[in-house]
Amino acid sequence: MDDDPETDFDPSPKFADFFLVVGSRYPPLPLNPNDEGKPISEDILYRGHILDSFPKLKEDSNQNLIVRDISMFCIPGGLTVMKTPRPERTYSFVLTDELGTRYYVCCLTFDETFTMAPHQDDELELSSESQPTDNIQEVQEIKETWYSRKTICLVSKYPFLYSMKDVLIRLYTLSKNSNNSSLPLEYYVSNLILNSPLPPSQIILRIPLPPNFPSFPLPYTQITAPGSAEFPIADFPLRLLFLNLSINNVVKLLCAILLERRVILSSSNQMMLSIASESLLCLLYPFKWLHVYIPILPQSLLEYVEAPTPYIIGILSKHLVINQYDLTEVMIVNLDDDEIIESGESLPSFPGGPLTLLKKRLRKHVRPEVTYLDQLSVPERVGLFEDKEKNARDYHQRLIRIAFLRFFANMFTNYDKYYDTQSFSFDRVGFIKEHTEYKDFLEPFMDTQAFVRFLSERSGRRLFNPFDSIIDGVLTTKLLKNPYTFKPFILEFPPPSSEYLALLQQTQTSDGAFPNVLREEFFHPSLASCFLQSVNDLLFDHPESVSLLLFKARLLLQVEEGREAIGVLERIYAIDPSAVSRKMIEFALKKLPDSDLEDLQSMHSISLQSSSLSNSNSNSNSNSNSNSNNLQSSNDSPNNSQVKEMATPDVESFTGLVANFASSLLIRRHPPPRPVYEVFSGPTAEVSPMTASIDRVSSGPVGGCEDFSDHIAVLRQLDLSAHQRMSSDRFLKFVYQVEIVDDETTGRKLLQALSHDKSPTQVKMIRNTKILRLINNLITLYQQNNEWHKRLSFLNPTERVLLILTAGNSKGTRGHLLLTSTRVVFVPKKGTDEITLVEIKAVTRVDREAKGLISIPLKVKITADEGPLQTHTFTLWSGQDRELVILYLTELRAGLKISRDLSDPRLAQKTTKLLFLARATQLTTSELSKALLCYEKFPNYTWWNIGKRLECSGLLNIHPEAEWEWKKARPALQVAGELLQMILDLFFEFVLPDGSQVDFNKLTASERWPILLNLACELGNVDLSGLTREETTSFFINVYNTLVTHSYILCGFPTCDLDWRYITRSAYYRVGGSNYCLADIHHGILRANQQQPWFSEPRFGSHDPRLGQALKEEDPRVHFCLSMHNTSSPSIRLMTPHDLDELLRRAAEQFCQQHIELQLATRTVTAPMLFYWYRSDFGKKEKEVMRYVSQFLTAQKRKDLLQMLEGPTNVQYKFDWKPLPSPIL
């Protein structure tokens, strides 16, 4: 069982997923020939529509989005009408979604008759230039019989091209003559989609089809899935490729595909395009094509042949006009004439000896008639008449694939000796030295994604597949023998039920035309329970068959029997643990209620107790025979916890796996209450460092140095055993110690990202192999940064390269798209082309650009205000790359924006570091986790809206319509006191019943709100000269609390630190002729002009006129009087100068006694984040801060705290943004 979940797990794979009917919604009408001067039968084209589907399409399904695009590919040249009928045709094509999942579509197209009739213009889409369009200029009604094309399709995730073709032919024939079957068309369609699960290897499912067809003697088609030791599915004849292309051209074409060149296949036959494309991918095994793949490109999308990214595209010969497009560096293959047109750089050639042997093997099986032409007798297995001997056809098919497999195995002999599974690095130099004859090909091939994927699939484990079997010198017997010679398990469909047969008596006879809409009442119900009974009967005689047990588990999941499926999976695990995937266990557990999950947890606990009891008994017996010297030496051994951690087994029991997954699932279903704001978890907050007493190794890149050489050396020296695990707490300390992260919050986010977005509280252990993979990826990214800084001299020393993607620009130039911390850089492949630079701070818009088909090249359009507004378009290889660019640009734009807004460059640096770590994590887990992202929903965050709303409001106490009646302002203290009292009275008048929110709409609509605004305006003209220290302190504390409340009324309560920081910089009052924001009052006035926690400079400059109002000395107790209206901030007090000292003391005592918590057993102090943010105000060191706090505690609490501070003490900080409107005290 693999450590990482399988991303390709399908709980219920099926023969086909959709059945579609495609055609025109209404009989298509031709244009008047006098208008265009072209014959009706050739020039008028219509787009097809999906007339019906089974199952019905849903708007919110990504899979259905793929299916909706099929109509364009079904009729790539447009739908036409004819006066004479055309022969039926079959063909196939492939669509690919953003995740790389391929959908194989097999089509049968035929003509249906209709007579001309009035139509609706909005339903038919025509074009006068052989392109589908939406306009009809003029239509001539002709009362004649016409023929219009209709297409039926089967959609599958597996390449059963010939089997689906046979099925469609029988269904079409049945629609023309229903007398061939007593069962309706819908019976067979529903069975194909609902009741045809793809069985595992060694099991054959026979799907019933309409009988009594001379060309199809068997009334069924058979399906099965290959095992891990067999080749992948290839249900089409590979020999057709070699009948159209010579062996030399096929080899040259495969070389171009392996090196990720752009390839266009051209043929006059649609089916040939699909079979040739699939055959080429089939012969690539064990490598995979990971780029754009469109076996049949519709005529309306021909401009995509100019995409600079690697692709394999098939185009009908009549649609391909070479001179119309820029096809530089594109290989064009004419399948009809066995011709290859090359342009651009020449391809490296394979060495002569191995290539000669490959060609010799291929000739023997590509044209067996020629090989055995001069022999008197031909072996029966050779089967020269392939159309009659299916076994012989499979024999040659298999040997052709083995020939290429041996060729690649010879090229990559001993590859595993050069692949370090711990550091996940490949020794290219050493490998090429051993294979010098392949050097010209291997050097460019090792830079392709195909080779990278090939290595990643073999990271940390040896696969049991045909390629690695040959590498090991063993050609598996399953690969060589005819799969039809062994006796498989046969599963037959049960006959229709009596209820269903009774329903068929209402069936109407067919009129010889395929229906536009299938009759739902004749769909056959699910047969999963019947298949279960058949599998149980087979298991009675073969109880150890893994294939039968796997099929049973899938069927049980299909009928929602998760508990029984878990039992079957346990049986499989006992026979072959590698046959059970973690994803399968998780999927089965999701079917269970909470009670069953709790039972599975308790069963595991019982098994652990019995296991520990037996171990203790055996240990006691062995210890009784030990001598006293051994007992005395135990004092030098590790403690129990260390022994347990070192003895953690690497092999897990099935019950342990189930219990872990069940526990995680229960937590996801019923998450625990959110803890009180752990270590200020905002994305840009200052957080406490790791509490463990460890020394960081050096000042690496996290500390600000962008030369990664020292950090690379440190990471390379790390020694972790690949067969042990690390606890989550130890992992957090480790990543902090080696400077992968610089605070605990980032460490927890990293742990969540490495654990596939599980909550950090759910992750108890993490494998060291995954940590090593992360470290190796970090080293690779550091090295790439150093290389690109050397290559591009204009990069700033602190500019970090975050993404390096292969892409193309709007001119069709191929190259690398770099996303750095400050700009987007496009570096062309050719050094003579111009480099494109886009500053991220100038980017105003980022858009996706595609034509609704996610199988075609994907583009990102970046609009930047660089003086004149400019648009830059880049074409990427995959949808994942496009989403990465958009996501990273969103993060960087937001980070730069708030960094400028708050004048804090560290916010942008923090964003860059998190993105750098997110990239390394993505390369480690092959998944993009959003745990390390901060601003993915920018600009929807509240802090962004708060800033805009307050900035639009301007000075909150300046209103043109406000008129206060005093010509001269009253004393400052009187105005501030009345204003604070009035705004709090109004504030609490509209507190909602929950006590944590305020109805701000009703508040601002009340009659007292204009009176409040009128009074606030008086603050702008008060006289602040001559105020004493006590008067200044009292006045500005009252104004501060008033302004906080006023800003909340306009923009709501803050929910994170960024909300609060935007409020402190954006909410202003005019006071005494000068403008003050909350930060000015707090840090400039009350804190005696000290720097903010996020800055290193004083709030007021030396020439700022407001500096004269600042206090000369700070009183730290002021912090306990400034309220934020949440559970972790102080209450509000109306401050007066005559008893200021007493009021400050009471505020300090109340706040400290309420929020300081002591845990004597663990010597832990829990304190509000206020003491961390402003720690320099209370003392130089942490213990000094706590001693300052002790004077405001009760006698017993003060005594306990001072005793704790005499030894090692752990101080934890917390903060909760939950709103709690504080009344005036």
mmCIF file of N, CA and C in Angstrom, residues 174-235:
data_model
loop_
_atom_site.group_PDB
_atom_site.id
_atom_site.type_symbol
_atom_site.label_atom_id
_atom_site.label_comp_id
_atom_site.label_asym_id
_atom_site.label_seq_id
_atom_site.Cartn_x
_atom_site.Cartn_y
_atom_site.Cartn_z
ATOM 1 N N LEU A 174 -30.617 -2.070 -34.708
ATOM 2 C CA LEU A 174 -31.841 -2.356 -33.969
ATOM 3 C C LEU A 174 -32.869 -1.240 -34.150
ATOM 4 N N SER A 175 -32.416 0.024 -34.177
ATOM 5 C CA SER A 175 -33.355 1.137 -34.337
ATOM 6 C C SER A 175 -34.046 1.096 -35.702
ATOM 7 N N LYS A 176 -33.380 0.523 -36.696
ATOM 8 C CA LYS A 176 -33.974 0.434 -38.030
ATOM 9 C C LYS A 176 -34.956 -0.721 -38.137
ATOM 10 N N ASN A 177 -34.722 -1.759 -37.362
ATOM 11 C CA ASN A 177 -35.592 -2.939 -37.442
ATOM 12 C C ASN A 177 -35.726 -3.527 -36.040
ATOM 13 N N SER A 178 -36.766 -3.127 -35.345
ATOM 14 C CA SER A 178 -36.941 -3.580 -33.962
ATOM 15 C C SER A 178 -37.333 -5.045 -33.879
ATOM 16 N N ASN A 179 -37.640 -5.688 -35.001
ATOM 17 C CA ASN A 179 -38.009 -7.111 -34.960
ATOM 18 C C ASN A 179 -36.824 -8.004 -34.630
ATOM 19 N N ASN A 180 -35.613 -7.463 -34.715
ATOM 20 C CA ASN A 180 -34.432 -8.262 -34.405
ATOM 21 C C ASN A 180 -34.310 -8.572 -32.922
ATOM 22 N N SER A 181 -35.041 -7.866 -32.099
ATOM 23 C CA SER A 181 -34.933 -8.076 -30.655
ATOM 24 C C SER A 181 -36.289 -7.844 -30.006
ATOM 25 N N SER A 182 -36.563 -8.646 -28.993
ATOM 26 C CA SER A 182 -37.808 -8.460 -28.238
ATOM 27 C C SER A 182 -37.668 -7.378 -27.184
ATOM 28 N N LEU A 183 -36.456 -6.885 -27.010
ATOM 29 C CA LEU A 183 -36.192 -5.857 -26.011
ATOM 30 C C LEU A 183 -35.960 -4.521 -26.703
ATOM 31 N N PRO A 184 -36.376 -3.428 -26.074
ATOM 32 C CA PRO A 184 -36.254 -2.118 -26.725
ATOM 33 C C PRO A 184 -34.821 -1.601 -26.697
ATOM 34 N N LEU A 185 -34.594 -0.573 -27.449
ATOM 35 C CA LEU A 185 -33.282 0.074 -27.523
ATOM 36 C C LEU A 185 -32.837 0.562 -26.145
ATOM 37 N N GLU A 186 -33.762 1.124 -25.365
ATOM 38 C CA GLU A 186 -33.419 1.677 -24.059
ATOM 39 C C GLU A 186 -32.896 0.620 -23.088
ATOM 40 N N TYR A 187 -33.314 -0.626 -23.256
ATOM 41 C CA TYR A 187 -32.827 -1.697 -22.388
ATOM 42 C C TYR A 187 -31.312 -1.847 -22.542
ATOM 43 N N TYR A 188 -30.838 -1.865 -23.776
ATOM 44 C CA TYR A 188 -29.412 -2.051 -24.016
ATOM 45 C C TYR A 188 -28.623 -0.800 -23.634
ATOM 46 N N VAL A 189 -29.181 0.370 -23.909
ATOM 47 C CA VAL A 189 -28.477 1.611 -23.564
ATOM 48 C C VAL A 189 -28.294 1.729 -22.050
ATOM 49 N N SER A 190 -29.348 1.486 -21.296
ATOM 50 C CA SER A 190 -29.247 1.609 -19.836
ATOM 51 C C SER A 190 -28.304 0.565 -19.254
ATOM 52 N N ASN A 191 -28.285 -0.642 -19.832
ATOM 53 C CA ASN A 191 -27.347 -1.646 -19.340
ATOM 54 C C ASN A 191 -25.899 -1.247 -19.621
ATOM 55 N N LEU A 192 -25.662 -0.646 -20.772
ATOM 56 C CA LEU A 192 -24.307 -0.213 -21.115
ATOM 57 C C LEU A 192 -23.788 0.842 -20.144
ATOM 58 N N ILE A 193 -24.657 1.745 -19.703
ATOM 59 C CA ILE A 193 -24.218 2.855 -18.860
ATOM 60 C C ILE A 193 -24.311 2.503 -17.375
ATOM 61 N N LEU A 194 -25.424 1.907 -16.954
ATOM 62 C CA LEU A 194 -25.661 1.664 -15.530
ATOM 63 C C LEU A 194 -25.116 0.335 -15.041
ATOM 64 N N ASN A 195 -25.170 -0.671 -15.879
ATOM 65 C CA ASN A 195 -24.940 -2.040 -15.404
ATOM 66 C C ASN A 195 -23.751 -2.710 -16.062
ATOM 67 N N SER A 196 -22.730 -1.941 -16.420
ATOM 68 C CA SER A 196 -21.537 -2.528 -17.040
ATOM 69 C C SER A 196 -20.286 -2.086 -16.298
ATOM 70 N N PRO A 197 -20.133 -2.503 -15.035
ATOM 71 C CA PRO A 197 -18.919 -2.137 -14.294
ATOM 72 C C PRO A 197 -17.699 -2.812 -14.905
ATOM 73 N N LEU A 198 -16.592 -2.116 -14.925
ATOM 74 C CA LEU A 198 -15.367 -2.668 -15.488
ATOM 75 C C LEU A 198 -14.735 -3.603 -14.465
ATOM 76 N N PRO A 199 -14.715 -4.912 -14.742
ATOM 77 C CA PRO A 199 -14.201 -5.853 -13.734
ATOM 78 C C PRO A 199 -12.679 -5.852 -13.698
ATOM 79 N N PRO A 200 -12.088 -6.286 -12.573
ATOM 80 C CA PRO A 200 -10.623 -6.385 -12.502
ATOM 81 C C PRO A 200 -10.103 -7.470 -13.429
ATOM 82 N N SER A 201 -8.789 -7.602 -13.461
ATOM 83 C CA SER A 201 -8.146 -8.612 -14.294
ATOM 84 C C SER A 201 -8.633 -10.009 -13.923
ATOM 85 N N GLN A 202 -8.683 -10.886 -14.923
ATOM 86 C CA GLN A 202 -9.091 -12.289 -14.802
ATOM 87 C C GLN A 202 -10.600 -12.460 -14.666
ATOM 88 N N ILE A 203 -11.360 -11.349 -14.796
ATOM 89 C CA ILE A 203 -12.825 -11.447 -14.790
ATOM 90 C C ILE A 203 -13.341 -10.823 -16.083
ATOM 91 N N ILE A 204 -14.207 -11.539 -16.783
ATOM 92 C CA ILE A 204 -14.786 -11.045 -18.030
ATOM 93 C C ILE A 204 -16.280 -10.852 -17.824
ATOM 94 N N LEU A 205 -16.743 -9.657 -18.134
ATOM 95 C CA LEU A 205 -18.168 -9.352 -18.057
ATOM 96 C C LEU A 205 -18.736 -9.344 -19.469
ATOM 97 N N ARG A 206 -19.782 -10.117 -19.675
ATOM 98 C CA ARG A 206 -20.428 -10.192 -20.983
ATOM 99 C C ARG A 206 -21.667 -9.295 -20.976
ATOM 100 N N ILE A 207 -21.609 -8.237 -21.772
ATOM 101 C CA ILE A 207 -22.701 -7.266 -21.840
ATOM 102 C C ILE A 207 -23.632 -7.675 -22.980
ATOM 103 N N PRO A 208 -24.909 -7.903 -22.710
ATOM 104 C CA PRO A 208 -25.822 -8.350 -23.777
ATOM 105 C C PRO A 208 -26.059 -7.262 -24.806
ATOM 106 N N LEU A 209 -26.158 -7.677 -26.061
ATOM 107 C CA LEU A 209 -26.430 -6.780 -27.169
ATOM 108 C C LEU A 209 -27.527 -7.387 -28.044
ATOM 109 N N PRO A 210 -28.115 -6.582 -28.911
ATOM 110 C CA PRO A 210 -29.175 -7.134 -29.779
ATOM 111 C C PRO A 210 -28.668 -8.325 -30.580
ATOM 112 N N PRO A 211 -29.387 -9.450 -30.597
ATOM 113 C CA PRO A 211 -28.927 -10.665 -31.305
ATOM 114 C C PRO A 211 -29.359 -10.645 -32.775
ATOM 115 N N ASN A 212 -29.113 -11.797 -33.443
ATOM 116 C CA ASN A 212 -29.571 -12.052 -34.816
ATOM 117 C C ASN A 212 -28.953 -11.101 -35.825
ATOM 118 N N PHE A 213 -27.637 -10.859 -35.665
ATOM 119 C CA PHE A 213 -26.918 -10.074 -36.661
ATOM 120 C C PHE A 213 -25.891 -10.991 -37.317
ATOM 121 N N PRO A 214 -25.951 -11.177 -38.613
ATOM 122 C CA PRO A 214 -25.020 -12.099 -39.279
ATOM 123 C C PRO A 214 -23.558 -11.720 -39.070
ATOM 124 N N SER A 215 -23.274 -10.442 -39.074
ATOM 125 C CA SER A 215 -21.876 -10.025 -38.926
ATOM 126 C C SER A 215 -21.402 -10.087 -37.479
ATOM 127 N N PHE A 216 -22.337 -10.240 -36.523
ATOM 128 C CA PHE A 216 -21.984 -10.343 -35.106
ATOM 129 C C PHE A 216 -22.656 -11.597 -34.545
ATOM 130 N N PRO A 217 -21.993 -12.736 -34.645
ATOM 131 C CA PRO A 217 -22.642 -13.987 -34.229
ATOM 132 C C PRO A 217 -22.917 -14.068 -32.742
ATOM 133 N N LEU A 218 -22.107 -13.398 -31.908
ATOM 134 C CA LEU A 218 -22.292 -13.497 -30.465
ATOM 135 C C LEU A 218 -23.242 -12.407 -29.986
ATOM 136 N N PRO A 219 -24.200 -12.727 -29.131
ATOM 137 C CA PRO A 219 -25.164 -11.717 -28.658
ATOM 138 C C PRO A 219 -24.639 -10.906 -27.472
ATOM 139 N N TYR A 220 -23.358 -10.687 -27.398
ATOM 140 C CA TYR A 220 -22.791 -9.924 -26.290
ATOM 141 C C TYR A 220 -21.426 -9.378 -26.720
ATOM 142 N N THR A 221 -20.913 -8.438 -25.929
ATOM 143 C CA THR A 221 -19.529 -7.988 -26.035
ATOM 144 C C THR A 221 -18.866 -8.198 -24.691
ATOM 145 N N GLN A 222 -17.578 -8.461 -24.693
ATOM 146 C CA GLN A 222 -16.857 -8.800 -23.471
ATOM 147 C C GLN A 222 -15.908 -7.667 -23.086
ATOM 148 N N ILE A 223 -15.850 -7.376 -21.768
ATOM 149 C CA ILE A 223 -14.921 -6.356 -21.279
ATOM 150 C C ILE A 223 -14.190 -6.889 -20.057
ATOM 151 N N THR A 224 -12.956 -6.428 -19.879
ATOM 152 C CA THR A 224 -12.155 -6.727 -18.701
ATOM 153 C C THR A 224 -11.063 -5.679 -18.613
ATOM 154 N N ALA A 225 -10.469 -5.556 -17.463
ATOM 155 C CA ALA A 225 -9.379 -4.600 -17.256
ATOM 156 C C ALA A 225 -8.076 -5.358 -17.102
ATOM 157 N N PRO A 226 -6.987 -4.855 -17.663
ATOM 158 C CA PRO A 226 -5.695 -5.542 -17.505
ATOM 159 C C PRO A 226 -5.172 -5.396 -16.084
ATOM 160 N N GLY A 227 -4.368 -6.353 -15.679
ATOM 161 C CA GLY A 227 -3.746 -6.298 -14.371
ATOM 162 C C GLY A 227 -2.485 -5.448 -14.389
ATOM 163 N N SER A 228 -1.835 -5.338 -13.217
ATOM 164 C CA SER A 228 -0.641 -4.496 -13.113
ATOM 165 C C SER A 228 0.524 -5.047 -13.911
ATOM 166 N N ALA A 229 0.538 -6.354 -14.168
ATOM 167 C CA ALA A 229 1.636 -6.967 -14.916
ATOM 168 C C ALA A 229 1.332 -7.053 -16.402
ATOM 169 N N GLU A 230 0.273 -6.421 -16.858
ATOM 170 C CA GLU A 230 -0.109 -6.472 -18.262
ATOM 171 C C GLU A 230 -0.091 -5.072 -18.855
ATOM 172 N N PHE A 231 -0.159 -5.032 -20.193
ATOM 173 C CA PHE A 231 -0.209 -3.755 -20.883
ATOM 174 C C PHE A 231 -1.542 -3.056 -20.622
ATOM 175 N N PRO A 232 -1.563 -1.720 -20.694
ATOM 176 C CA PRO A 232 -2.844 -0.997 -20.598
ATOM 177 C C PRO A 232 -3.768 -1.342 -21.762
ATOM 178 N N ILE A 233 -5.032 -0.957 -21.628
ATOM 179 C CA ILE A 233 -6.055 -1.281 -22.634
ATOM 180 C C ILE A 233 -5.690 -0.663 -23.973
ATOM 181 N N ALA A 234 -5.834 -1.457 -25.045
ATOM 182 C CA ALA A 234 -5.659 -0.964 -26.412
ATOM 183 C C ALA A 234 -6.623 -1.732 -27.307
ATOM 184 N N ASP A 235 -7.877 -1.320 -27.305
ATOM 185 C CA ASP A 235 -8.929 -2.031 -28.045
ATOM 186 C C ASP A 235 -9.029 -1.465 -29.469
#
